[in-house]
PDB file of C-alpha atoms in Angstrom:
ATOM      1  CA  UNK A  15      10.180  16.667  27.790  1.00  0.00           C
ATOM      2  CA  UNK A  16       8.235  17.723  30.820  1.00  0.00           C
ATOM      3  CA  UNK A  17      10.560  15.591  32.645  1.00  0.00           C
ATOM      4  CA  UNK A  18      13.521  17.306  31.035  1.00  0.00           C
ATOM      5  CA  UNK A  19      12.257  20.677  31.103  1.00  0.00           C
ATOM      6  CA  UNK A  20      10.810  21.269  34.486  1.00  0.00           C
ATOM      7  CA  UNK A  21      13.726  20.454  36.469  1.00  0.00           C
ATOM      8  CA  UNK A  22      15.596  23.677  34.812  1.00  0.00           C
ATOM      9  CA  UNK A  23      13.659  26.395  36.800  1.00  0.00           C
ATOM     10  CA  UNK A  24      15.605  25.353  40.086  1.00  0.00           C
ATOM     11  CA  UNK A  25      19.568  26.126  39.864  1.00  0.00           C
ATOM     12  CA  UNK A  26      21.544  22.946  39.101  1.00  0.00           C
ATOM     13  CA  UNK A  27      25.083  22.213  38.127  1.00  0.00           C
ATOM     14  CA  UNK A  28      25.682  25.966  37.904  1.00  0.00           C
ATOM     15  CA  UNK A  29      23.122  26.736  35.768  1.00  0.00           C
ATOM     16  CA  UNK A  30      19.414  27.829  35.467  1.00  0.00           C
ATOM     17  CA  UNK A  31      17.557  27.843  32.123  1.00  0.00           C
ATOM     18  CA  UNK A  32      20.707  26.789  30.418  1.00  0.00           C
ATOM     19  CA  UNK A  33      22.417  30.216  31.131  1.00  0.00           C
ATOM     20  CA  UNK A  34      25.547  29.538  33.385  1.00  0.00           C
ATOM     21  CA  UNK A  35      24.866  31.689  36.927  1.00  0.00           C
ATOM     22  CA  UNK A  36      27.203  31.944  40.060  1.00  0.00           C
ATOM     23  CA  UNK A  37      25.830  30.510  43.647  1.00  0.00           C
ATOM     24  CA  UNK A  38      25.115  33.686  44.757  1.00  0.00           C
ATOM     25  CA  UNK A  39      22.620  34.416  42.101  1.00  0.00           C
ATOM     26  CA  UNK A  40      20.650  31.516  42.597  1.00  0.00           C
ATOM     27  CA  UNK A  41      18.210  33.268  44.460  1.00  0.00           C
ATOM     28  CA  UNK A  42      17.896  36.330  43.055  1.00  0.00           C
ATOM     29  CA  UNK A  43      13.841  37.431  43.280  1.00  0.00           C
ATOM     30  CA  UNK A  44      13.693  37.647  39.706  1.00  0.00           C
ATOM     31  CA  UNK A  45      15.011  34.563  38.891  1.00  0.00           C
ATOM     32  CA  UNK A  46      12.501  33.152  41.326  1.00  0.00           C
ATOM     33  CA  UNK A  47       9.485  35.282  40.069  1.00  0.00           C
ATOM     34  CA  UNK A  48      10.755  33.957  36.125  1.00  0.00           C
ATOM     35  CA  UNK A  49      10.368  30.151  37.011  1.00  0.00           C
ATOM     36  CA  UNK A  50       7.203  30.096  38.875  1.00  0.00           C
ATOM     37  CA  UNK A  51       5.867  31.695  35.851  1.00  0.00           C
ATOM     38  CA  UNK A  52       7.620  28.819  33.895  1.00  0.00           C
ATOM     39  CA  UNK A  53       6.144  26.254  35.995  1.00  0.00           C
ATOM     40  CA  UNK A  54       2.682  27.872  35.838  1.00  0.00           C
ATOM     41  CA  UNK A  55       2.878  28.105  32.044  1.00  0.00           C
ATOM     42  CA  UNK A  56       4.856  24.997  31.455  1.00  0.00           C
ATOM     43  CA  UNK A  57       1.516  23.549  33.491  1.00  0.00           C
ATOM     44  CA  UNK A  58      -1.089  24.609  32.058  1.00  0.00           C
ATOM     45  CA  UNK A  59       0.794  23.640  28.620  1.00  0.00           C
ATOM     46  CA  UNK A  60       0.690  20.075  29.593  1.00  0.00           C
ATOM     47  CA  UNK A  61      -3.030  20.120  30.698  1.00  0.00           C
ATOM     48  CA  UNK A  62      -4.000  21.464  27.635  1.00  0.00           C
ATOM     49  CA  UNK A  63      -2.398  19.194  25.175  1.00  0.00           C
ATOM     50  CA  UNK A  64      -3.653  16.439  27.386  1.00  0.00           C
ATOM     51  CA  UNK A  65      -7.052  17.344  26.658  1.00  0.00           C
ATOM     52  CA  UNK A  66      -6.204  17.290  22.980  1.00  0.00           C
ATOM     53  CA  UNK A  67      -5.685  14.072  23.401  1.00  0.00           C
ATOM     54  CA  UNK A  68      -9.294  13.239  23.393  1.00  0.00           C
ATOM     55  CA  UNK A  69      -9.996  13.129  19.892  1.00  0.00           C
ATOM     56  CA  UNK A  70      -7.865  10.084  19.261  1.00  0.00           C
ATOM     57  CA  UNK A  71     -10.751   8.378  21.224  1.00  0.00           C
ATOM     58  CA  UNK A  72     -12.914   9.808  18.590  1.00  0.00           C
ATOM     59  CA  UNK A  73     -10.942   9.146  15.543  1.00  0.00           C
ATOM     60  CA  UNK A  74     -10.066   5.059  16.882  1.00  0.00           C
ATOM     61  CA  UNK A  75     -12.367   4.143  13.532  1.00  0.00           C
ATOM     62  CA  UNK A  76     -10.120   6.166  10.946  1.00  0.00           C
ATOM     63  CA  UNK A  77      -6.654   5.202  11.895  1.00  0.00           C
ATOM     64  CA  UNK A  78      -4.829   6.753   9.237  1.00  0.00           C
ATOM     65  CA  UNK A  79      -6.506  10.514  10.346  1.00  0.00           C
ATOM     66  CA  UNK A  80      -5.901   9.242  13.878  1.00  0.00           C
ATOM     67  CA  UNK A  81      -2.223   8.796  13.025  1.00  0.00           C
ATOM     68  CA  UNK A  82      -2.102  12.407  11.710  1.00  0.00           C
ATOM     69  CA  UNK A  83      -3.981  14.375  14.132  1.00  0.00           C
ATOM     70  CA  UNK A  84      -1.149  12.268  16.455  1.00  0.00           C
ATOM     71  CA  UNK A  85       1.728  13.451  14.093  1.00  0.00           C
ATOM     72  CA  UNK A  86       0.471  17.041  14.338  1.00  0.00           C
ATOM     73  CA  UNK A  87      -0.380  16.930  18.029  1.00  0.00           C
ATOM     74  CA  UNK A  88       3.601  15.845  18.907  1.00  0.00           C
ATOM     75  CA  UNK A  89       4.581  18.560  17.205  1.00  0.00           C
ATOM     76  CA  UNK A  90       2.614  21.116  18.856  1.00  0.00           C
ATOM     77  CA  UNK A  91       3.210  19.718  22.158  1.00  0.00           C
ATOM     78  CA  UNK A  92       6.995  20.592  21.530  1.00  0.00           C
ATOM     79  CA  UNK A  93       6.276  23.604  20.067  1.00  0.00           C
ATOM     80  CA  UNK A  94       4.264  24.807  23.065  1.00  0.00           C
ATOM     81  CA  UNK A  95       6.409  23.736  25.715  1.00  0.00           C
ATOM     82  CA  UNK A  96       9.485  25.603  23.965  1.00  0.00           C
ATOM     83  CA  UNK A  97       7.878  28.964  24.239  1.00  0.00           C
ATOM     84  CA  UNK A  98       8.053  28.855  28.088  1.00  0.00           C
ATOM     85  CA  UNK A  99      11.499  27.753  28.084  1.00  0.00           C
ATOM     86  CA  UNK A 100      12.453  30.303  25.887  1.00  0.00           C
ATOM     87  CA  UNK A 101      10.967  32.785  27.856  1.00  0.00           C
ATOM     88  CA  UNK A 102      12.333  32.423  31.301  1.00  0.00           C
ATOM     89  CA  UNK A 103      16.159  31.648  28.941  1.00  0.00           C
ATOM     90  CA  UNK A 104      15.715  35.113  27.902  1.00  0.00           C
ATOM     91  CA  UNK A 105      15.004  36.830  31.020  1.00  0.00           C
ATOM     92  CA  UNK A 106      17.583  34.992  32.878  1.00  0.00           C
ATOM     93  CA  UNK A 107      20.215  35.885  30.219  1.00  0.00           C
ATOM     94  CA  UNK A 108      19.347  39.267  30.037  1.00  0.00           C
ATOM     95  CA  UNK A 109      19.182  39.646  34.360  1.00  0.00           C
ATOM     96  CA  UNK A 110      23.142  37.889  34.039  1.00  0.00           C
ATOM     97  CA  UNK A 111      23.956  40.761  31.494  1.00  0.00           C
ATOM     98  CA  UNK A 112      22.340  43.399  33.477  1.00  0.00           C
ATOM     99  CA  UNK A 113      23.695  42.551  37.133  1.00  0.00           C
ATOM    100  CA  UNK A 114      27.348  41.716  35.291  1.00  0.00           C
ATOM    101  CA  UNK A 115      26.666  38.136  36.984  1.00  0.00           C
ATOM    102  CA  UNK A 116      30.155  35.952  35.847  1.00  0.00           C
ATOM    103  CA  UNK A 117      30.114  31.978  36.035  1.00  0.00           C
ATOM    104  CA  UNK A 118      32.194  29.631  34.020  1.00  0.00           C
ATOM    105  CA  UNK A 119      30.765  27.617  31.336  1.00  0.00           C
ATOM    106  CA  UNK A 120      29.824  24.099  31.551  1.00  0.00           C
ATOM    107  CA  UNK A 121      32.853  23.998  28.961  1.00  0.00           C
ATOM    108  CA  UNK A 122      36.007  24.386  29.744  1.00  0.00           C
ATOM    109  CA  UNK A 123      37.842  27.243  27.751  1.00  0.00           C
ATOM    110  CA  UNK A 124      34.543  28.336  25.866  1.00  0.00           C
ATOM    111  CA  UNK A 125      33.458  31.979  26.754  1.00  0.00           C
ATOM    112  CA  UNK A 126      30.691  32.542  29.040  1.00  0.00           C
ATOM    113  CA  UNK A 127      28.887  34.610  25.816  1.00  0.00           C
ATOM    114  CA  UNK A 128      28.212  30.641  24.790  1.00  0.00           C
ATOM    115  CA  UNK A 129      24.795  30.904  26.844  1.00  0.00           C
ATOM    116  CA  UNK A 130      23.265  32.949  24.432  1.00  0.00           C
ATOM    117  CA  UNK A 131      23.556  30.143  21.829  1.00  0.00           C
ATOM    118  CA  UNK A 132      21.312  27.670  24.139  1.00  0.00           C
ATOM    119  CA  UNK A 133      18.089  29.218  24.039  1.00  0.00           C
ATOM    120  CA  UNK A 134      16.021  25.845  23.386  1.00  0.00           C
ATOM    121  CA  UNK A 135      18.463  24.672  25.975  1.00  0.00           C
ATOM    122  CA  UNK A 136      18.857  21.509  24.203  1.00  0.00           C
ATOM    123  CA  UNK A 137      19.577  22.771  21.047  1.00  0.00           C
ATOM    124  CA  UNK A 138      22.709  24.799  20.216  1.00  0.00           C
ATOM    125  CA  UNK A 139      23.614  27.291  17.022  1.00  0.00           C
ATOM    126  CA  UNK A 140      27.066  28.774  17.707  1.00  0.00           C
ATOM    127  CA  UNK A 141      28.708  30.357  13.637  1.00  0.00           C
ATOM    128  CA  UNK A 142      31.622  30.853  16.042  1.00  0.00           C
ATOM    129  CA  UNK A 143      32.281  27.046  17.147  1.00  0.00           C
ATOM    130  CA  UNK A 144      33.953  24.744  14.798  1.00  0.00           C
ATOM    131  CA  UNK A 145      32.256  21.652  16.691  1.00  0.00           C
ATOM    132  CA  UNK A 146      30.154  19.376  15.335  1.00  0.00           C
ATOM    133  CA  UNK A 147      28.832  17.785  18.343  1.00  0.00           C
ATOM    134  CA  UNK A 148      28.837  18.874  21.729  1.00  0.00           C
ATOM    135  CA  UNK A 149      27.006  18.120  25.524  1.00  0.00           C
ATOM    136  CA  UNK A 150      24.072  19.340  25.878  1.00  0.00           C
ATOM    137  CA  UNK A 151      23.386  21.868  28.685  1.00  0.00           C
ATOM    138  CA  UNK A 152      19.828  20.657  29.416  1.00  0.00           C
ATOM    139  CA  UNK A 153      19.240  16.530  29.280  1.00  0.00           C
ATOM    140  CA  UNK A 154      21.961  14.158  28.315  1.00  0.00           C
ATOM    141  CA  UNK A 155      23.877  13.416  26.044  1.00  0.00           C
ATOM    142  CA  UNK A 156      25.036  14.896  22.854  1.00  0.00           C
ATOM    143  CA  UNK A 157      23.713  17.951  20.510  1.00  0.00           C
ATOM    144  CA  UNK A 158      24.161  19.044  16.999  1.00  0.00           C
ATOM    145  CA  UNK A 159      25.725  22.595  16.491  1.00  0.00           C
ATOM    146  CA  UNK A 160      23.593  23.198  13.955  1.00  0.00           C
ATOM    147  CA  UNK A 161      25.538  26.628  12.688  1.00  0.00           C
ATOM    148  CA  UNK A 162      28.986  24.290  11.816  1.00  0.00           C
ATOM    149  CA  UNK A 163      29.335  23.163   8.858  1.00  0.00           C
ATOM    150  CA  UNK A 164      29.312  19.419   9.582  1.00  0.00           C
ATOM    151  CA  UNK A 165      26.054  20.266  11.997  1.00  0.00           C
ATOM    152  CA  UNK A 166      24.034  21.640   8.875  1.00  0.00           C
ATOM    153  CA  UNK A 167      25.241  18.536   6.726  1.00  0.00           C
ATOM    154  CA  UNK A 168      24.077  15.961   9.335  1.00  0.00           C
ATOM    155  CA  UNK A 169      20.557  17.903  10.060  1.00  0.00           C
ATOM    156  CA  UNK A 170      20.241  18.538   6.517  1.00  0.00           C
ATOM    157  CA  UNK A 171      20.451  14.827   5.658  1.00  0.00           C
ATOM    158  CA  UNK A 172      18.689  13.992   8.970  1.00  0.00           C
ATOM    159  CA  UNK A 173      15.583  15.726   8.968  1.00  0.00           C
ATOM    160  CA  UNK A 174      15.231  15.201   5.023  1.00  0.00           C
ATOM    161  CA  UNK A 175      15.312  11.547   5.521  1.00  0.00           C
ATOM    162  CA  UNK A 176      12.567  11.904   8.724  1.00  0.00           C
ATOM    163  CA  UNK A 177      10.524  13.981   6.429  1.00  0.00           C
ATOM    164  CA  UNK A 178      10.426  11.623   3.753  1.00  0.00           C
ATOM    165  CA  UNK A 179       9.673   8.271   5.838  1.00  0.00           C
ATOM    166  CA  UNK A 180       7.090  10.325   7.566  1.00  0.00           C
ATOM    167  CA  UNK A 181       5.609  11.643   4.453  1.00  0.00           C
ATOM    168  CA  UNK A 182       5.380   8.210   2.865  1.00  0.00           C
ATOM    169  CA  UNK A 183       3.667   6.516   6.057  1.00  0.00           C
ATOM    170  CA  UNK A 184       1.350   9.183   6.124  1.00  0.00           C
ATOM    171  CA  UNK A 185       0.746   9.026   2.460  1.00  0.00           C
ATOM    172  CA  UNK A 186       0.150   5.211   2.978  1.00  0.00           C
ATOM    173  CA  UNK A 187      -1.828   5.815   5.708  1.00  0.00           C
ATOM    174  CA  UNK A 188      -4.354   8.099   4.024  1.00  0.00           C
ATOM    175  CA  UNK A 189      -4.320   5.403   0.579  1.00  0.00           C
ATOM    176  CA  UNK A 190      -5.520   2.805   3.210  1.00  0.00           C
ATOM    177  CA  UNK A 191      -8.268   4.967   4.665  1.00  0.00           C
ATOM    178  CA  UNK A 192      -9.857   6.567   1.255  1.00  0.00           C
ATOM    179  CA  UNK A 193      -9.226   3.193  -0.813  1.00  0.00           C
ATOM    180  CA  UNK A 194     -11.538   0.217  -0.112  1.00  0.00           C
ATOM    181  CA  UNK A 195     -10.243  -3.574  -1.114  1.00  0.00           C
ATOM    182  CA  UNK A 196     -11.386  -4.728  -4.508  1.00  0.00           C
ATOM    183  CA  UNK A 197     -12.061  -8.145  -5.642  1.00  0.00           C
ATOM    184  CA  UNK A 198     -12.130  -8.738  -9.313  1.00  0.00           C
ATOM    185  CA  UNK A 199     -12.871 -12.118 -10.701  1.00  0.00           C
ATOM    186  CA  UNK A 200     -11.620 -12.710 -14.766  1.00  0.00           C
ATOM    187  CA  UNK A 201     -10.981 -16.065 -16.733  1.00  0.00           C
ATOM    188  CA  UNK A 202     -11.318 -17.976 -12.747  1.00  0.00           C
ATOM    189  CA  UNK A 203      -8.642 -15.557 -11.547  1.00  0.00           C
ATOM    190  CA  UNK A 204      -9.380 -14.166  -8.287  1.00  0.00           C
ATOM    191  CA  UNK A 205      -7.505 -11.003  -7.458  1.00  0.00           C
ATOM    192  CA  UNK A 206      -7.920  -8.491  -4.805  1.00  0.00           C
ATOM    193  CA  UNK A 207      -6.062  -5.177  -5.179  1.00  0.00           C
ATOM    194  CA  UNK A 208      -5.340  -3.362  -2.170  1.00  0.00           C
ATOM    195  CA  UNK A 209      -2.537  -0.828  -1.888  1.00  0.00           C
ATOM    196  CA  UNK A 210      -1.155  -2.036   1.073  1.00  0.00           C
ATOM    197  CA  UNK A 211      -2.010  -5.904   0.408  1.00  0.00           C
ATOM    198  CA  UNK A 212      -3.127  -8.159  -2.206  1.00  0.00           C
ATOM    199  CA  UNK A 213      -3.844 -11.657  -3.083  1.00  0.00           C
ATOM    200  CA  UNK A 214      -3.878 -13.223  -6.287  1.00  0.00           C
ATOM    201  CA  UNK A 215      -5.216 -17.230  -6.827  1.00  0.00           C
ATOM    202  CA  UNK A 216      -7.173 -19.171  -9.747  1.00  0.00           C
ATOM    203  CA  UNK A 217     -10.327 -20.558  -8.518  1.00  0.00           C
ATOM    204  CA  UNK A 218      -8.689 -23.957  -9.178  1.00  0.00           C
ATOM    205  CA  UNK A 219      -6.941 -23.317  -5.907  1.00  0.00           C
ATOM    206  CA  UNK A 220     -10.031 -22.875  -3.550  1.00  0.00           C
ATOM    207  CA  UNK A 221     -10.257 -25.940  -2.242  1.00  0.00           C
ATOM    208  CA  UNK A 222     -13.844 -24.536  -0.243  1.00  0.00           C
ATOM    209  CA  UNK A 223     -15.874 -21.317  -1.196  1.00  0.00           C
ATOM    210  CA  UNK A 224     -18.141 -20.973   1.764  1.00  0.00           C
ATOM    211  CA  UNK A 225     -20.684 -17.858   3.223  1.00  0.00           C
ATOM    212  CA  UNK A 226     -19.972 -17.395   7.060  1.00  0.00           C
ATOM    213  CA  UNK A 227     -21.226 -14.512   9.576  1.00  0.00           C
ATOM    214  CA  UNK A 228     -18.170 -15.077  11.800  1.00  0.00           C
ATOM    215  CA  UNK A 229     -14.553 -14.703  11.687  1.00  0.00           C
ATOM    216  CA  UNK A 230     -12.367 -16.729  14.330  1.00  0.00           C
ATOM    217  CA  UNK A 231     -10.723 -14.753  16.758  1.00  0.00           C
ATOM    218  CA  UNK A 232      -6.780 -14.004  16.273  1.00  0.00           C
ATOM    219  CA  UNK A 233      -3.882 -11.955  16.069  1.00  0.00           C
ATOM    220  CA  UNK A 234      -2.998  -9.631  13.308  1.00  0.00           C
ATOM    221  CA  UNK A 235       0.601 -10.071  11.427  1.00  0.00           C
ATOM    222  CA  UNK A 236       0.789  -7.340   9.697  1.00  0.00           C
ATOM    223  CA  UNK A 237      -1.647  -4.653   8.339  1.00  0.00           C
ATOM    224  CA  UNK A 238      -4.328  -2.972  10.297  1.00  0.00           C
ATOM    225  CA  UNK A 239      -7.148  -4.063  12.546  1.00  0.00           C
ATOM    226  CA  UNK A 240      -9.267  -1.189  13.909  1.00  0.00           C
ATOM    227  CA  UNK A 241     -12.857  -1.020  15.181  1.00  0.00           C
ATOM    228  CA  UNK A 242     -14.413  -0.612  11.476  1.00  0.00           C
ATOM    229  CA  UNK A 243     -11.766  -2.919   9.070  1.00  0.00           C
ATOM    230  CA  UNK A 244      -9.754  -5.950   9.387  1.00  0.00           C
ATOM    231  CA  UNK A 245      -6.628  -5.939   6.841  1.00  0.00           C
ATOM    232  CA  UNK A 246      -3.804  -7.587   6.202  1.00  0.00           C
ATOM    233  CA  UNK A 247      -2.414 -10.766   7.014  1.00  0.00           C
ATOM    234  CA  UNK A 248      -3.463 -12.598  10.728  1.00  0.00           C
ATOM    235  CA  UNK A 249      -3.219 -15.864  12.589  1.00  0.00           C
ATOM    236  CA  UNK A 250      -6.836 -16.827  13.021  1.00  0.00           C
ATOM    237  CA  UNK A 251      -7.619 -19.675  15.966  1.00  0.00           C
ATOM    238  CA  UNK A 252      -7.750 -23.287  14.909  1.00  0.00           C
ATOM    239  CA  UNK A 253      -7.523 -21.985  11.133  1.00  0.00           C
ATOM    240  CA  UNK A 254      -4.013 -20.905  11.383  1.00  0.00           C
ATOM    241  CA  UNK A 255      -2.454 -17.979   8.827  1.00  0.00           C
ATOM    242  CA  UNK A 256      -5.649 -15.990   6.502  1.00  0.00           C
ATOM    243  CA  UNK A 257      -5.380 -12.713   4.697  1.00  0.00           C
ATOM    244  CA  UNK A 258      -8.777 -10.429   5.796  1.00  0.00           C
ATOM    245  CA  UNK A 259     -10.313  -8.035   3.590  1.00  0.00           C
ATOM    246  CA  UNK A 260     -13.489  -7.152   5.924  1.00  0.00           C
ATOM    247  CA  UNK A 261     -15.318  -4.827   7.311  1.00  0.00           C
ATOM    248  CA  UNK A 262     -16.096  -5.916  10.713  1.00  0.00           C
ATOM    249  CA  UNK A 263     -19.700  -6.488  12.117  1.00  0.00           C
ATOM    250  CA  UNK A 264     -20.937  -6.517   8.268  1.00  0.00           C
ATOM    251  CA  UNK A 265     -21.467  -9.831   7.700  1.00  0.00           C
ATOM    252  CA  UNK A 266     -21.949 -11.993   5.642  1.00  0.00           C
ATOM    253  CA  UNK A 267     -17.924 -12.934   4.628  1.00  0.00           C
ATOM    254  CA  UNK A 268     -17.054 -14.746   1.664  1.00  0.00           C
ATOM    255  CA  UNK A 269     -14.711 -17.217   2.852  1.00  0.00           C
ATOM    256  CA  UNK A 270     -11.746 -18.604   0.482  1.00  0.00           C
ATOM    257  CA  UNK A 271      -9.621 -21.956   1.700  1.00  0.00           C
ATOM    258  CA  UNK A 272      -6.457 -22.558   0.010  1.00  0.00           C
ATOM    259  CA  UNK A 273      -3.724 -24.535   0.318  1.00  0.00           C
ATOM    260  CA  UNK A 274      -2.340 -23.459   3.903  1.00  0.00           C
ATOM    261  CA  UNK A 275      -4.258 -20.653   4.249  1.00  0.00           C
ATOM    262  CA  UNK A 276      -7.752 -18.902   4.009  1.00  0.00           C
ATOM    263  CA  UNK A 277      -8.695 -15.641   2.718  1.00  0.00           C
ATOM    264  CA  UNK A 278     -11.813 -13.393   3.885  1.00  0.00           C
ATOM    265  CA  UNK A 279     -13.850 -10.924   1.963  1.00  0.00           C
ATOM    266  CA  UNK A 280     -16.889  -8.719   1.863  1.00  0.00           C
ATOM    267  CA  UNK A 281     -18.614  -5.481   0.605  1.00  0.00           C
ATOM    268  CA  UNK A 282     -19.574  -2.615   2.885  1.00  0.00           C
ATOM    269  CA  UNK A 283     -23.090  -3.778   1.766  1.00  0.00           C
ATOM    270  CA  UNK A 284     -24.061  -6.793   2.852  1.00  0.00           C
ATOM    271  CA  UNK A 285     -26.515  -7.459  -0.416  1.00  0.00           C
ATOM    272  CA  UNK A 286     -23.396  -6.464  -2.518  1.00  0.00           C
ATOM    273  CA  UNK A 287     -21.054  -9.640  -0.793  1.00  0.00           C
ATOM    274  CA  UNK A 288     -24.113 -12.224  -1.065  1.00  0.00           C
ATOM    275  CA  UNK A 289     -24.110 -11.355  -4.943  1.00  0.00           C
ATOM    276  CA  UNK A 290     -20.114 -11.446  -5.381  1.00  0.00           C
ATOM    277  CA  UNK A 291     -20.629 -14.834  -3.634  1.00  0.00           C
ATOM    278  CA  UNK A 292     -23.487 -16.051  -5.986  1.00  0.00           C
ATOM    279  CA  UNK A 293     -21.293 -14.805  -9.046  1.00  0.00           C
ATOM    280  CA  UNK A 294     -18.118 -16.843  -7.880  1.00  0.00           C
ATOM    281  CA  UNK A 295     -20.029 -19.759  -7.185  1.00  0.00           C
ATOM    282  CA  UNK A 296     -21.415 -19.688 -10.281  1.00  0.00           C
ATOM    283  CA  UNK A 297     -18.093 -19.586 -12.002  1.00  0.00           C
ATOM    284  CA  UNK A 298     -16.226 -22.639 -10.621  1.00  0.00           C
TER     285      UNK A 298
END
């Protein structure tokens, strides 16, 4: 976004800050001052947002909160960078009107008053234009006319779906952070319940039940792997496919060897893991 906005401080393609201007207006002192202020504000905002990323490292062991923080950071980043541009845009447009400058627009056949509908540069809101998609003034590609009937429908559906998906993902992440896997044994049936991943098998299917202090290194296929937990499907060296429901650095781990796969499980309290292992051994 910085790479898109910063060049707008210079006169390019007949425009400055998404306002169409004649060449003779390019070096106007007030425009130069607005550009200098814009660059300072953008650099300050970028530095502040870069520093705001530091807490992400502190949240490394809590992937759900880390993800939510990053989403909030991203929204704040967009809003913060738009403000300096909007201020520079308003200054440029007011100066154009005051000086009576005239310049052709980037869209032939459209009036110069079209300038006022580009307050963010890359968003377009013109109730007098029936076009749904128009070429951006800032950046490349097309944007949606959010004031047209078709544009309203398009944005409504798109933003609605995006919000639903984001909300679902955030909810699942929070559940995974706040809910721990739970192993239950009933009538020789082992069941490990967890919102995002689960495992179920009969004790008779277990070829080997053991207690181990180590888990082979491997790669995650799906699930979560943080500095605190390993949960989901993995491929372990020398063992192959495995399902892990473990707290890292909290040995021992209960290991089930099944036909073609392994399952590892432990409790956060090592003593509870050992008690559960003894119960499983006694039920075989």
